[in-house]
Every structure is written in structure tokens, then in C-alpha cells.
Coordinates of C-alpha atoms in Angstrom, one line a residue:
X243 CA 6.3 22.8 142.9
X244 CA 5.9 25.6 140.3
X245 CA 2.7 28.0 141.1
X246 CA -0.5 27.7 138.7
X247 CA -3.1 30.2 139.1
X248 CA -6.9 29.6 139.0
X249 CA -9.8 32.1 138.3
X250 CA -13.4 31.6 137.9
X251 CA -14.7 29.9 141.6
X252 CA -17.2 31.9 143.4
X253 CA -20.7 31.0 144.3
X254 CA -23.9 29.6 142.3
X255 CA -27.0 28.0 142.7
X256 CA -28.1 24.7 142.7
X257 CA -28.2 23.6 139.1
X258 CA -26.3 26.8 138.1
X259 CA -23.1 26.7 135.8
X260 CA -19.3 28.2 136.5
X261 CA -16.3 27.9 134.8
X262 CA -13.1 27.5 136.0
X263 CA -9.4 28.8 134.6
X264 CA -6.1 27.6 135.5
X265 CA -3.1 29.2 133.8
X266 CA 0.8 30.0 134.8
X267 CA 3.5 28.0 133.0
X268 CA 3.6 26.8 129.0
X269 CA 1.8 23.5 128.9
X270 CA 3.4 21.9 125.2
X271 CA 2.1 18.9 123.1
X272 CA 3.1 15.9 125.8
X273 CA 0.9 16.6 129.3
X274 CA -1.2 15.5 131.6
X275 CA -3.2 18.4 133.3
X276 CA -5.9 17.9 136.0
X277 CA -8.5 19.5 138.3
X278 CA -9.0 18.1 142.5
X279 CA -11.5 19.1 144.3
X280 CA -11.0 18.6 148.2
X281 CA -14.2 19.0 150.3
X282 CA -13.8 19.6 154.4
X283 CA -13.3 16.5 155.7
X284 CA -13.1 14.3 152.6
X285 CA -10.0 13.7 150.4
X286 CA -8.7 15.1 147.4
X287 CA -10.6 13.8 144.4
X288 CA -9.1 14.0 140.7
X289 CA -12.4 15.0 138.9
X290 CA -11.1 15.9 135.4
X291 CA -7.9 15.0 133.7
X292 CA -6.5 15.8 129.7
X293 CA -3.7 14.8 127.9
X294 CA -2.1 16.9 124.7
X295 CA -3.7 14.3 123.0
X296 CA -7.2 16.2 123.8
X297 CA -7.9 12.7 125.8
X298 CA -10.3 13.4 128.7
X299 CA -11.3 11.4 131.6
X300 CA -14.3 12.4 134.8
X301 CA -14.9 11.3 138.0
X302 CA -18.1 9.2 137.8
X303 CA -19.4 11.9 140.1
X304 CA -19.1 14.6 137.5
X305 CA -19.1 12.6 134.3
X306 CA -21.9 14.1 131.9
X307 CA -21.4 17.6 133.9
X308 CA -18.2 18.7 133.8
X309 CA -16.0 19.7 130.8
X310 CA -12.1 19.9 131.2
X311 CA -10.0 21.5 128.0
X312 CA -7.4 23.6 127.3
X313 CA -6.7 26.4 124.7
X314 CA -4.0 27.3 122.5
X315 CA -3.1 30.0 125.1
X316 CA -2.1 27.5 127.4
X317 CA -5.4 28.0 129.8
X318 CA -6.7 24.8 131.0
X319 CA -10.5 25.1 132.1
X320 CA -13.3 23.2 133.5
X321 CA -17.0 23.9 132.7
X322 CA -19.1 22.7 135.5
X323 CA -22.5 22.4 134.6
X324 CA -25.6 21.3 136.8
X325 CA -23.9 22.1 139.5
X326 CA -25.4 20.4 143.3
X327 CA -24.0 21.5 147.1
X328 CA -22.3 18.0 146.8
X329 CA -20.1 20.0 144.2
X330 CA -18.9 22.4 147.2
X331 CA -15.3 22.0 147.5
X332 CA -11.8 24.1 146.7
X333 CA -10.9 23.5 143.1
X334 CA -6.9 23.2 142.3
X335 CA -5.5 22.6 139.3
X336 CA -2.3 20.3 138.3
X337 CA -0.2 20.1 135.5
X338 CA 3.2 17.6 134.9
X339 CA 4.8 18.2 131.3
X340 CA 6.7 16.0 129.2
X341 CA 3.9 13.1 129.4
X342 CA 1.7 11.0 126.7
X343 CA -1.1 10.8 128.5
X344 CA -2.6 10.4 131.9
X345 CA -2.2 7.0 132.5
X346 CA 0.8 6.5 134.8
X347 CA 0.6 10.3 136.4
X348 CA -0.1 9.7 140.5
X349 CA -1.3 12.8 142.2
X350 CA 2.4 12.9 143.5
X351 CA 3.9 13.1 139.6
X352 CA 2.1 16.9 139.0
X353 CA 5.1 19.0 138.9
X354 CA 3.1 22.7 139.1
X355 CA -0.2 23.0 141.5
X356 CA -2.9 26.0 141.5
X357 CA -3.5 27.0 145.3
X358 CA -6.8 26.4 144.7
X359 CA -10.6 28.4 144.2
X360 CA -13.6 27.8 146.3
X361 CA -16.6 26.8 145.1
X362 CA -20.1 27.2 146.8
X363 CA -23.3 25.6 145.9
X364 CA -26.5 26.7 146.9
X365 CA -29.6 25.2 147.4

């Protein structure tokens, strides 16, 4: 897998805000790009997804909270807002290219992965 890079994780308080950037490789018109979380001791979770269609779909966990886009420098970014310790976890992001939407991408199908940013929540 190609290399992504993510900036932005760090630590905030309970109910705090931080933003998250992802950038490495040209993204183009057709993609599907995504952000995990991975928690010790739980599994991976796809929280935020976007297709070059500008659709967007959340993790019922983060839905209302959390804000994926991408820019026309080829940054992909999630706002998380209202941020809780349950929120703890190291953030990767994901990208596969050629692709309509999100539909039929697996977690397997992302072609380049971040190597992830921690996030810490206090409270």
C-alpha cells in the first residue's frame, strides 16, 4: 500500500473540537476516501467515508459530530466536534482511486493507508 500522511491528532477535552488532515497521493474525480479509528482492544471502525461525488456517510457513533471533506488540494479532513473519551483511538486515513462511490469499497479495497494519529480525550 502507498503511504498517506495524517496531521492534526493530539489531545483535547471532553466536548473539545480537533481537526484531522490526511494528504500524500492525487485523489481525482472517481474515489472513495475514509477515516478508521482503532481503539486498544476494539476493532477498526470506518467512521467517515466520501466519494468524488462529495457523498458522505458516519458511523452512527459520530453521526451529527464529525465532518469528513476534501479540498481541491487533495487534503482529505475530518472535523470532530463534541468530542467524549469514547472518541480515544488512533485515527488512519484510506483512500482507493478510480471508484464511483463508496458502496462496494471493503476495508481491504483502500489501495493507500495513513499510519495513523492518536487522539486523546479528556475528561
Amino acid at each position: 500500500a502507498q503511504q498517506l500522511m495524517e496531521s492534526g491528532g493530539g489531545s483535547a477535552q471532553d466536548g473539545g473540537s480537533l481537526k484531522l488532515a490526511c494528504r500524500g497521493t492525487y485523489i481525482g474525480r472517481r474515489f472513495c476516501a475514509a477515516w478508521f479509528r482503532q481503539a486498544p482492544g476494539k476493532e477498526r471502525q470506518r467512521v467517515a467515508q466520501i466519494d468524488g461525488s462529495g457523498n458522505t456517510q458516519y458511523a452512527d457513533s459520530v453521526k451529527g459530530r464529525f465532518s469528513i471533506s476534501v479540498d481541491d488540494t487533495d487534503t482529505l479532513y475530518l472535523q470532530m466536534n463534541a468530542l467524549t473519551p469514547d472518541d480515544e483511538a488512533t485515527y488512519t486515513c484510506a483512500l482507493e482511486r478510480g471508484v464511483g462511490s463508496c458502496v462496494r469499497v471493503g476495508d481491504a479495497d483502500f489501495y493507500f493507508w495513513g499510519q495513523g494519529t492518536q487522539v486523546a480525550v479528556s475528561s
